[in-house]
mmCIF file of C-alpha atoms in Angstrom:
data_model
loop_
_atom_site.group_PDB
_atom_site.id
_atom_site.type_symbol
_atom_site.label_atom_id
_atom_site.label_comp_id
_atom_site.label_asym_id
_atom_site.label_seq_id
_atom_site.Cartn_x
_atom_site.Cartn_y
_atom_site.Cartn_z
ATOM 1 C CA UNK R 1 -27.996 38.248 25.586
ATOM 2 C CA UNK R 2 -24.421 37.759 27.245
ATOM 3 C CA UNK R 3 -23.589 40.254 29.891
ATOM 4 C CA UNK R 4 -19.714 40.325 31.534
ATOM 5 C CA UNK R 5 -17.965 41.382 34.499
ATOM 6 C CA UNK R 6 -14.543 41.920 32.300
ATOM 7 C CA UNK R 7 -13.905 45.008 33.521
ATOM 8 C CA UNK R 8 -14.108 44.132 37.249
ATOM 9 C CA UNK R 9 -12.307 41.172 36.924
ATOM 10 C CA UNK R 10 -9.350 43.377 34.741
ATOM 11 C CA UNK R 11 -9.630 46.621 36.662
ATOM 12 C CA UNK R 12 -9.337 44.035 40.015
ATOM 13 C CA UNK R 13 -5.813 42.752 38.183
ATOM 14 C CA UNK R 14 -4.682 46.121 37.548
ATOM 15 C CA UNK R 15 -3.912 45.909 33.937
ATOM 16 C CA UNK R 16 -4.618 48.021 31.498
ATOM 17 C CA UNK R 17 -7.124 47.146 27.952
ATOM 18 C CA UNK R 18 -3.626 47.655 25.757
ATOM 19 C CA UNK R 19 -1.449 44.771 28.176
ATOM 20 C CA UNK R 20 -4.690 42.670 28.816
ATOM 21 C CA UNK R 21 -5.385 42.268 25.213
ATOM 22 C CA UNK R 22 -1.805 41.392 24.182
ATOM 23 C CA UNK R 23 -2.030 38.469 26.593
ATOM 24 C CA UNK R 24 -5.284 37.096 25.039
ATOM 25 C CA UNK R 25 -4.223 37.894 21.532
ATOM 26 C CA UNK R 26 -6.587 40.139 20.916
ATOM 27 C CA UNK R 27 -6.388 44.022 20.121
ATOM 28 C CA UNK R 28 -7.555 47.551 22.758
ATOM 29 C CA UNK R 29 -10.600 47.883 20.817
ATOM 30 C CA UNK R 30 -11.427 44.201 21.081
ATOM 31 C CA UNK R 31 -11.446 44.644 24.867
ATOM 32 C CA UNK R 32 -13.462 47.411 24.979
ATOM 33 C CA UNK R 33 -15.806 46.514 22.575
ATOM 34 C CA UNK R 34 -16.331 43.151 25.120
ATOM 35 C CA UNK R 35 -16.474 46.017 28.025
ATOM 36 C CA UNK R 36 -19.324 47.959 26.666
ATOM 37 C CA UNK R 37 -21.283 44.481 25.764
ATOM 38 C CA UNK R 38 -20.950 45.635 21.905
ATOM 39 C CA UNK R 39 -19.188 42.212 20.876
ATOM 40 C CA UNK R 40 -19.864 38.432 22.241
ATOM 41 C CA UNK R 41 -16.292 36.890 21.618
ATOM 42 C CA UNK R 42 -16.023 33.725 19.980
ATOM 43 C CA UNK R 43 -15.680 30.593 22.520
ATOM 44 C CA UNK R 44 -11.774 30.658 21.974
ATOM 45 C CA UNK R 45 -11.510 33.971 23.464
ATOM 46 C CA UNK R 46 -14.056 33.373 26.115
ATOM 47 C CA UNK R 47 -11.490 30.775 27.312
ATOM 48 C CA UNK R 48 -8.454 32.118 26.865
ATOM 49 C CA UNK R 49 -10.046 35.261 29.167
ATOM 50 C CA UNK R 50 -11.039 33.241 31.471
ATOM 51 C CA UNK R 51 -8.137 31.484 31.857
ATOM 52 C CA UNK R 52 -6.248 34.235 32.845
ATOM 53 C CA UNK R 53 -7.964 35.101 35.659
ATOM 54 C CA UNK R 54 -7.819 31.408 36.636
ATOM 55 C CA UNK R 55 -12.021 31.646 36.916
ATOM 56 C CA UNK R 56 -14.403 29.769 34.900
ATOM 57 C CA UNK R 57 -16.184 31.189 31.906
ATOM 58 C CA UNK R 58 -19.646 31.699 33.366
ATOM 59 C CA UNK R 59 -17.941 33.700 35.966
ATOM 60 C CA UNK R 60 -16.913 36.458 33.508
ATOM 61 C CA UNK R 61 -19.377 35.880 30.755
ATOM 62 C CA UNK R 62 -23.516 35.398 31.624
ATOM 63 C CA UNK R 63 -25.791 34.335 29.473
ATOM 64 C CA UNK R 64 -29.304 36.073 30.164
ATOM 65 C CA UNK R 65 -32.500 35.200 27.906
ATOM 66 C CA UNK R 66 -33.542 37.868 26.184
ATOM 67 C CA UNK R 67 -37.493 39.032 27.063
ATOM 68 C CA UNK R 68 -38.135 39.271 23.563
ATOM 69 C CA UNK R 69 -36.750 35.844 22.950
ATOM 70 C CA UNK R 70 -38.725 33.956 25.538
ATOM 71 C CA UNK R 71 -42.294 35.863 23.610
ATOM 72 C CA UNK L 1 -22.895 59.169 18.136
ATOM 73 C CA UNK L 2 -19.547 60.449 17.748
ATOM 74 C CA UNK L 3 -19.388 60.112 13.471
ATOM 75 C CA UNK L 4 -23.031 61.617 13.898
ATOM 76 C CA UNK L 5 -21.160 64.443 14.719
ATOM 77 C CA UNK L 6 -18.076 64.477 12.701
ATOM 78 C CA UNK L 7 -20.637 64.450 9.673
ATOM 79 C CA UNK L 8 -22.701 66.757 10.945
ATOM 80 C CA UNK L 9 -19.462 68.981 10.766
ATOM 81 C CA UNK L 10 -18.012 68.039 7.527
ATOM 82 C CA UNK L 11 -21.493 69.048 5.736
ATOM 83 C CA UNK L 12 -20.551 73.115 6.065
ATOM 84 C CA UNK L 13 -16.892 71.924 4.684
ATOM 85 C CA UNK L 14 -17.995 70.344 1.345
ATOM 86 C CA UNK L 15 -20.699 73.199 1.236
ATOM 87 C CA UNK L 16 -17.306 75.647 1.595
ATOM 88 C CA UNK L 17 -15.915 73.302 -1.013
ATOM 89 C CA UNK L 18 -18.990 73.969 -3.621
ATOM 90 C CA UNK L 19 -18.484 77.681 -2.681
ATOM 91 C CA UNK L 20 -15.022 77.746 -3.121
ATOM 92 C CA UNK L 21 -15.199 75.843 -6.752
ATOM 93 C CA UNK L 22 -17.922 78.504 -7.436
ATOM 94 C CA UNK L 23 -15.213 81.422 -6.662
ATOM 95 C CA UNK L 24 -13.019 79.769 -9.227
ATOM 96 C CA UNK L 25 -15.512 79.508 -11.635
ATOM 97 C CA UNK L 26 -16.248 83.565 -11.293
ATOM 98 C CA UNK L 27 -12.454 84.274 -11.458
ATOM 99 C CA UNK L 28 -12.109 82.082 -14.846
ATOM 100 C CA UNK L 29 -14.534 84.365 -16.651
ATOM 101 C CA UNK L 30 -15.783 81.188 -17.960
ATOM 102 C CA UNK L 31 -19.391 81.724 -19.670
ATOM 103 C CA UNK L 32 -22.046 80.262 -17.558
ATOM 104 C CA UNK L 33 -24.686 78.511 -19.250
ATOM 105 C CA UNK L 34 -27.028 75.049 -18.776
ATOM 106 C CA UNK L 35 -25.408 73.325 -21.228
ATOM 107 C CA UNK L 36 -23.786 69.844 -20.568
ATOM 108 C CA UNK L 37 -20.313 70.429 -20.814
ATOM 109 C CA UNK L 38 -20.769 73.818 -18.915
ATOM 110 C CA UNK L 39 -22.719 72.010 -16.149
ATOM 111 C CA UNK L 40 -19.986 69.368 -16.071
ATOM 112 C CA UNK L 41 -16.958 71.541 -15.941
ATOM 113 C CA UNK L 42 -18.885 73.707 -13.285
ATOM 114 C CA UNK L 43 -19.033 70.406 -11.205
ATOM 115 C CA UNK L 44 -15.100 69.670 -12.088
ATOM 116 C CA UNK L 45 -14.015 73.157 -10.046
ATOM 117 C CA UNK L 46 -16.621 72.256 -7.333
ATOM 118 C CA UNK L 47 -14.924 68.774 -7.119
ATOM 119 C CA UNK L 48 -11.391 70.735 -6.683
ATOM 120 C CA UNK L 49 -12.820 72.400 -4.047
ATOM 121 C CA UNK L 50 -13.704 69.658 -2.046
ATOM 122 C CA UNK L 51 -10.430 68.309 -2.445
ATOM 123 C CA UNK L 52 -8.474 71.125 -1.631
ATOM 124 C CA UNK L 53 -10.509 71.384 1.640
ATOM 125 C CA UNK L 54 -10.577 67.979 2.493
ATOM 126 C CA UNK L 55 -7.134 67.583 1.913
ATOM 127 C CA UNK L 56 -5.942 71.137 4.170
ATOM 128 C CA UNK L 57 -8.675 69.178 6.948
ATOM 129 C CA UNK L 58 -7.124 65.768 6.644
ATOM 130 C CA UNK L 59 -3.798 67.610 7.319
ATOM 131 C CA UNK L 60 -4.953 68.832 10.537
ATOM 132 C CA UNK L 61 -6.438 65.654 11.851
ATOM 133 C CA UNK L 62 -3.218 63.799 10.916
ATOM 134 C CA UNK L 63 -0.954 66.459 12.902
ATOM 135 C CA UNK L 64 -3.759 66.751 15.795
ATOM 136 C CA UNK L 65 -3.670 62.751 16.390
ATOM 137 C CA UNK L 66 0.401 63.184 16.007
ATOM 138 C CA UNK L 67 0.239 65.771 18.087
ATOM 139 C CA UNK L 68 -1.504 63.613 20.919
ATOM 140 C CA UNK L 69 0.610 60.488 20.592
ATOM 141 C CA UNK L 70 3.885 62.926 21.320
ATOM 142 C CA UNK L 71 2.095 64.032 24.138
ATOM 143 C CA UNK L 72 1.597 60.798 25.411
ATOM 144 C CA UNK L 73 -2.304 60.572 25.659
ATOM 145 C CA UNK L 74 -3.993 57.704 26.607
ATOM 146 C CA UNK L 75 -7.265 59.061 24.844
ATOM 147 C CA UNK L 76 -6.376 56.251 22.334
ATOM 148 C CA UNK L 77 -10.474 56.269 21.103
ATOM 149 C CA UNK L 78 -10.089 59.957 20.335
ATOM 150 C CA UNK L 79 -7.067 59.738 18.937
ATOM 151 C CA UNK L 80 -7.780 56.672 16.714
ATOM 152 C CA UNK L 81 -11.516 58.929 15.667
ATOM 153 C CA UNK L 82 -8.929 61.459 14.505
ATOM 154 C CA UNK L 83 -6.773 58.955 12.129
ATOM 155 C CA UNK L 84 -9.934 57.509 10.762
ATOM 156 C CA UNK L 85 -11.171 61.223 9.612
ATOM 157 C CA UNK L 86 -7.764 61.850 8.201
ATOM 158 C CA UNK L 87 -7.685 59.253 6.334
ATOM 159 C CA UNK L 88 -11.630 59.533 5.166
ATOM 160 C CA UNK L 89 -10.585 62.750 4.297
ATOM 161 C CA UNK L 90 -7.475 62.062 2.453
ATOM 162 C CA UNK L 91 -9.254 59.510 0.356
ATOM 163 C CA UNK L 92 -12.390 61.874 -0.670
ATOM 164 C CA UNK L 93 -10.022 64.401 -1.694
ATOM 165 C CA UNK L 94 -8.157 62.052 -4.021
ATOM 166 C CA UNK L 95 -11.567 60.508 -5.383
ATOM 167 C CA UNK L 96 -12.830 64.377 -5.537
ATOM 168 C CA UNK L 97 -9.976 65.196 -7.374
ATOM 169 C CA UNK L 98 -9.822 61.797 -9.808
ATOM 170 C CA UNK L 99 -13.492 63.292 -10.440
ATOM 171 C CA UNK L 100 -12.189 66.943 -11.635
ATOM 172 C CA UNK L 101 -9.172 65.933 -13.533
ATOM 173 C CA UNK L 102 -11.187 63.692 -15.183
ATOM 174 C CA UNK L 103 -13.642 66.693 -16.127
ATOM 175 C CA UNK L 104 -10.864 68.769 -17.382
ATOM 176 C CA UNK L 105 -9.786 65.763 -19.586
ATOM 177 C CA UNK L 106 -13.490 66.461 -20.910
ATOM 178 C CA UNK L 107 -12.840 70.193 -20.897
ATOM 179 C CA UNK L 108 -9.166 70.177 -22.522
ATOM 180 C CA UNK L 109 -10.540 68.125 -25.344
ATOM 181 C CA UNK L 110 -13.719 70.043 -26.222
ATOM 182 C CA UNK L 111 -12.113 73.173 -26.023
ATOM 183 C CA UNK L 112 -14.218 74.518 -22.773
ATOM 184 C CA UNK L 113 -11.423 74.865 -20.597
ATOM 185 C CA UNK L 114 -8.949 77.210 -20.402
ATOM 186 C CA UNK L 115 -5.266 75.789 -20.216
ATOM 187 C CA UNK L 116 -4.232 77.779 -17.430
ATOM 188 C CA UNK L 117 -6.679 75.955 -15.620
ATOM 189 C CA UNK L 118 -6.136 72.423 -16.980
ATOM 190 C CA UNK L 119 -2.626 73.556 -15.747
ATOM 191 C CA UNK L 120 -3.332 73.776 -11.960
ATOM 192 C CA UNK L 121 -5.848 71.511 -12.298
ATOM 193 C CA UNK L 122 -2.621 68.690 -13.864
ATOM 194 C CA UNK L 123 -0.253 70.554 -10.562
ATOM 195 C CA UNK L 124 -3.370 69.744 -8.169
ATOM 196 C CA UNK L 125 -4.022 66.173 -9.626
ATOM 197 C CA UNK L 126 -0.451 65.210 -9.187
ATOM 198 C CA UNK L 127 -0.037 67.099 -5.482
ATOM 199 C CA UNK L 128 -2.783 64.950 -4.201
ATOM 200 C CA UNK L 129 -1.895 61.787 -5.757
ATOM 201 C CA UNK L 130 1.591 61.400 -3.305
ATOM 202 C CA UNK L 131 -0.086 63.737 -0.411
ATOM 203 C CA UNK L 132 -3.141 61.408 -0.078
ATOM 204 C CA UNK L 133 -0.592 58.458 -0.300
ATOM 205 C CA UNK L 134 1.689 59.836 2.312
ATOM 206 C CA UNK L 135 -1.182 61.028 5.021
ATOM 207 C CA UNK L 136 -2.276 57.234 4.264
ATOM 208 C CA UNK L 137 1.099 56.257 5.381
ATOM 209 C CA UNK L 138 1.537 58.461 8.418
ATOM 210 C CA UNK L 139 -1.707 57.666 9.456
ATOM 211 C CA UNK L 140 -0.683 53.809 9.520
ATOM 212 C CA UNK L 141 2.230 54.797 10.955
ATOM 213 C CA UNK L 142 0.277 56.566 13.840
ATOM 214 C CA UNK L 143 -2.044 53.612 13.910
ATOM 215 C CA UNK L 144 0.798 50.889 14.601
ATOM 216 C CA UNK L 145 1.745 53.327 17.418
ATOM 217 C CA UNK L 146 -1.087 52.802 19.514
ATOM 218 C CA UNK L 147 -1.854 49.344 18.377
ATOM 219 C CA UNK L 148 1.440 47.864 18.283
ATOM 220 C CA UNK L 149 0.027 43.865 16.894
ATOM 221 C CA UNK L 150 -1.408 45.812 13.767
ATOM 222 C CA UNK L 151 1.124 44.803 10.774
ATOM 223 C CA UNK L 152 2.037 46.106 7.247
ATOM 224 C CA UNK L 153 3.321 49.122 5.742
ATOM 225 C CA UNK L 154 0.794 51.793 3.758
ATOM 226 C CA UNK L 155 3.587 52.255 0.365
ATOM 227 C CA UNK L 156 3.743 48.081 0.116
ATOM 228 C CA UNK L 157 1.829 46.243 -1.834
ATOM 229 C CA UNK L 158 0.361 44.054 0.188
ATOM 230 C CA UNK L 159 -0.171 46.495 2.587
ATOM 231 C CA UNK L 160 -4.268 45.253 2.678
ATOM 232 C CA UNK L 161 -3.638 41.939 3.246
ATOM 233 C CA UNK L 162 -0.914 42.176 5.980
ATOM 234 C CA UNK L 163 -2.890 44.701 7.540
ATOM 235 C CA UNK L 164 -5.677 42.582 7.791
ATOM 236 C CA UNK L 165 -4.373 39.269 8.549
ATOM 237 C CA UNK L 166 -3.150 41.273 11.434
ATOM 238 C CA UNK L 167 -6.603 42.244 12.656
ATOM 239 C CA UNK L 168 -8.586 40.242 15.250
ATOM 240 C CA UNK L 169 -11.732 38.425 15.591
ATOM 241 C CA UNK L 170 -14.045 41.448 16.263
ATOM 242 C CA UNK L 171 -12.009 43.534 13.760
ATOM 243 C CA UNK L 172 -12.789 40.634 10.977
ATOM 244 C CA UNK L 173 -16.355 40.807 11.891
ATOM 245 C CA UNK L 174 -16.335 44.772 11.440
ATOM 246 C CA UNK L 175 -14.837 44.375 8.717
ATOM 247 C CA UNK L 176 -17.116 41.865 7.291
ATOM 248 C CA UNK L 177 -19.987 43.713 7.883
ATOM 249 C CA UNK L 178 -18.834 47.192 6.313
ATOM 250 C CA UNK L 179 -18.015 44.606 2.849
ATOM 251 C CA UNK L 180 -21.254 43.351 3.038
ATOM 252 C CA UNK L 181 -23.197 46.800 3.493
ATOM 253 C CA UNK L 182 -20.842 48.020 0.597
ATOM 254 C CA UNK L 183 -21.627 45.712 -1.686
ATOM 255 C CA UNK L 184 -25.467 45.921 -0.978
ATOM 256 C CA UNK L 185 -24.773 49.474 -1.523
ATOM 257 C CA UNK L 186 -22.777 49.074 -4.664
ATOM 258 C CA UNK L 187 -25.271 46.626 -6.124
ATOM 259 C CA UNK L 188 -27.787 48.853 -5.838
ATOM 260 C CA UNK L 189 -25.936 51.563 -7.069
ATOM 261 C CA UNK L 190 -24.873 50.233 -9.780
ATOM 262 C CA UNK L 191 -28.522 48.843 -11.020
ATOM 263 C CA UNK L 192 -29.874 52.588 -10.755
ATOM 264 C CA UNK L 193 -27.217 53.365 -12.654
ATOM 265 C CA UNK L 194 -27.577 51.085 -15.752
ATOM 266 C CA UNK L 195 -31.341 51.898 -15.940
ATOM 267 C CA UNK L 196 -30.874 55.726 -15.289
ATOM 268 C CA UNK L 197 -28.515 54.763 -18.604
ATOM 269 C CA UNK L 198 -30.541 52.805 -20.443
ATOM 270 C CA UNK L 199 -33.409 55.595 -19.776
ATOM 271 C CA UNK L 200 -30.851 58.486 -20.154
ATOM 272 C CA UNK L 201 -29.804 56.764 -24.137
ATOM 273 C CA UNK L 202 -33.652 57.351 -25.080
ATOM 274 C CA UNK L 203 -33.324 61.039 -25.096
ATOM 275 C CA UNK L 204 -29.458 61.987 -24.841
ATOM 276 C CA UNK L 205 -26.315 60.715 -26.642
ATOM 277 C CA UNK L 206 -23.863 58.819 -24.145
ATOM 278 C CA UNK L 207 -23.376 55.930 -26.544
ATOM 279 C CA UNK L 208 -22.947 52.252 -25.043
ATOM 280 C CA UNK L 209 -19.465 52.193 -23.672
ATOM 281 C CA UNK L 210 -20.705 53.785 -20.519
ATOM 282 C CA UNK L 211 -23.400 50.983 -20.203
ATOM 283 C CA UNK L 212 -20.959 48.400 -20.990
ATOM 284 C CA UNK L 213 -18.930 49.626 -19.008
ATOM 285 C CA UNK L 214 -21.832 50.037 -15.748
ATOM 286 C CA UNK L 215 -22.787 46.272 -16.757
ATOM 287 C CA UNK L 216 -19.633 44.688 -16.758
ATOM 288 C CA UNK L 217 -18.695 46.293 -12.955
ATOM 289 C CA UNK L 218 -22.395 45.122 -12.349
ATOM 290 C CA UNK L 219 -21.601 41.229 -13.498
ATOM 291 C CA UNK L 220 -17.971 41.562 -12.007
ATOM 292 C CA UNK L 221 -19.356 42.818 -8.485
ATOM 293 C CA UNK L 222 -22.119 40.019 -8.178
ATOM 294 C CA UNK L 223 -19.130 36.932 -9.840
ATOM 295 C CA UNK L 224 -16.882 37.835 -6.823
ATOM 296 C CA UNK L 225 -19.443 37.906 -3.870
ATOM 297 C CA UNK L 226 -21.233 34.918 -4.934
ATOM 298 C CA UNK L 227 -18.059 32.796 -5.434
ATOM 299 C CA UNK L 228 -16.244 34.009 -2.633
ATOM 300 C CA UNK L 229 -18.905 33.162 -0.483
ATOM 301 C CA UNK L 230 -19.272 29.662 -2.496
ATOM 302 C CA UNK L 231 -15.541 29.091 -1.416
ATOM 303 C CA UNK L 232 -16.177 29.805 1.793
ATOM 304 C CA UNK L 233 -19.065 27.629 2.462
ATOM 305 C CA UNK L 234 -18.332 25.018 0.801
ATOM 306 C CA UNK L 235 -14.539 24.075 0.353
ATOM 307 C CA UNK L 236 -13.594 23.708 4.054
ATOM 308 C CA UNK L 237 -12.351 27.281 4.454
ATOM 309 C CA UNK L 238 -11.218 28.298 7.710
ATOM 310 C CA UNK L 239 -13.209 31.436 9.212
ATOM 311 C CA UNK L 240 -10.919 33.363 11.807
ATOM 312 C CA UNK L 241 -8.114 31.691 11.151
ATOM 313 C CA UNK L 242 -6.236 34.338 13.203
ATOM 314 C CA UNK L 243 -8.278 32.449 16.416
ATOM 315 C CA UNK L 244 -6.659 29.093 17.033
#
């Protein structure tokens, strides 16, 4: 499963979902839905977030196995 | 959780909605009996009901979620809950009330109707064909407010595809997903249907348009989603095209 720290790294930038998404190209509900762990974004976006905080990807976004995976 | 609720809530509505049609059914003097065309004009002012409810409750959720843009919330997920169940509501009060005219076609022509009712009915038919269509268009309106990158305009044409060629990613997914559970629902629907028909033509007389009719939606349904998906698969389509 893929876990993220988005809303540290965004609350740490001070800027709100609405302004954050608009600078990945993405829309409010996209962000939050990445914020609550309901959506894994495509590679693109992964990038493009992590690119605006100038960190890598693996930073933001970690992948964890899955328990029921690994059985 | 939160549409959990909002149905648990709109149950008591359509119930007031049956009750309501009911009244109207009293007040027409109209001589109740088990008969088909009783039983269907019976569900024709129930129908009315619902869409005279849903309509008055789509209302409110359009001017509640107007209300709270003015004010400048930044509840935008309550707010955007509140468009979605205007619109929901706005659209089962038009299908509600497609349903009853539709009934008092029946009635009108088989005499078990009477015309002051076919009357409203004709006032209420046409009332909720441009109120539906204009709560649709505030509601986009209201939408494009707090999502400023969402495109198209409710009264155009095109509105569906401009609307969602302006979605995202995640938004294409969703909206993926909610075709595909439709037309699993639809399918199956549909098959019920044609062999509650096909059963139904043993005993009663419904003739074979209506099975025709159920079979050819059937055939269309399963034609577009297997060659859609075909295209897709197979003829280099791009998927997320709004992602480059």
């Amino acid at each position: 499963m893929l876990i993220n720290n988005l809303k540290e790294y965004r609350v740490k930038a001070n800027i709100n979902q609405q302004d954050f998404g608009s600078c990945v190209g993405v829309s409010r509900q996209t962000i939050s839905l990445i914020e609550r762990g309901d959506y894994s974004p495509s590679v693109t976006l992964a990038i493009k977030i992590a690119r605006y905080f100038n960190v890598n990807v693996e930073d933001i976004f970690i992948y964890k196995e899955d328990s029921n995976e690994e059985g | 959780m939160k549409k959990d609720r909002f149905i648990i809530k709109a149950i008591p509505w359509i119930g007031l909605g049956f009750v309501f049609g009911f009244v109207i059914l009293l007040l027409s003097n109209f001589n109740f009996n088990f008969d088909l065309s009783t039983m269907f004009t019976y569900f024709g002012y129930s129908c009315i009901g619902i869409s005279i409810i849903s309509m008055i409750l789509s209302i409110y959720f359009m001017c509640s979620s107007k209300s709270m843009i003015n004010k400048k919330s930044d509840d935008f997920d309550k707010i955007e809950i509140k468009i979605d169940n205007s619109i929901i509501l706005a659209c089962i009060s038009f299908i509600t009330c497609l349903i009853s005219f539709g009934i008092v076609m029946y009635g009108s022509h088989f005499n078990t109707l009477k015309s002051i009712f076919s009357t409203i009915f004709t006032i209420w038919f046409i009332v909720t064909c441009f109120a539906s269509s204009y709560i649709q268009y505030v509601c986009v309106e209201l939408n494009k407010k707090i999502n400023p990158e969402k495109k198209g305009n409710a009264l155009d044409f095109n509105f569906s595809k401009d609307f969602y060629n302006s979605c995202d990613e995640a938004q294409k997914i969703i909206i993926g997903e909610v075709c595909y559970k439709s037309f699993m629902i639809n399918s199956s629907i549909l098959l019920w249907t044609l062999v509650a028909l096909i059963f139904a033509a043993s005993f009663i007389d419904i003739g074979f348009f209506t099975i025709v009719l159920v079979g050819l939606i059937n055939i269309v349904n399963v034609l577009v989603y297997t060659i859609i998906s075909h295209k897709l698969q197979y003829k280099g389509s791009i998927i997320y095209s709004a992602m480059k």
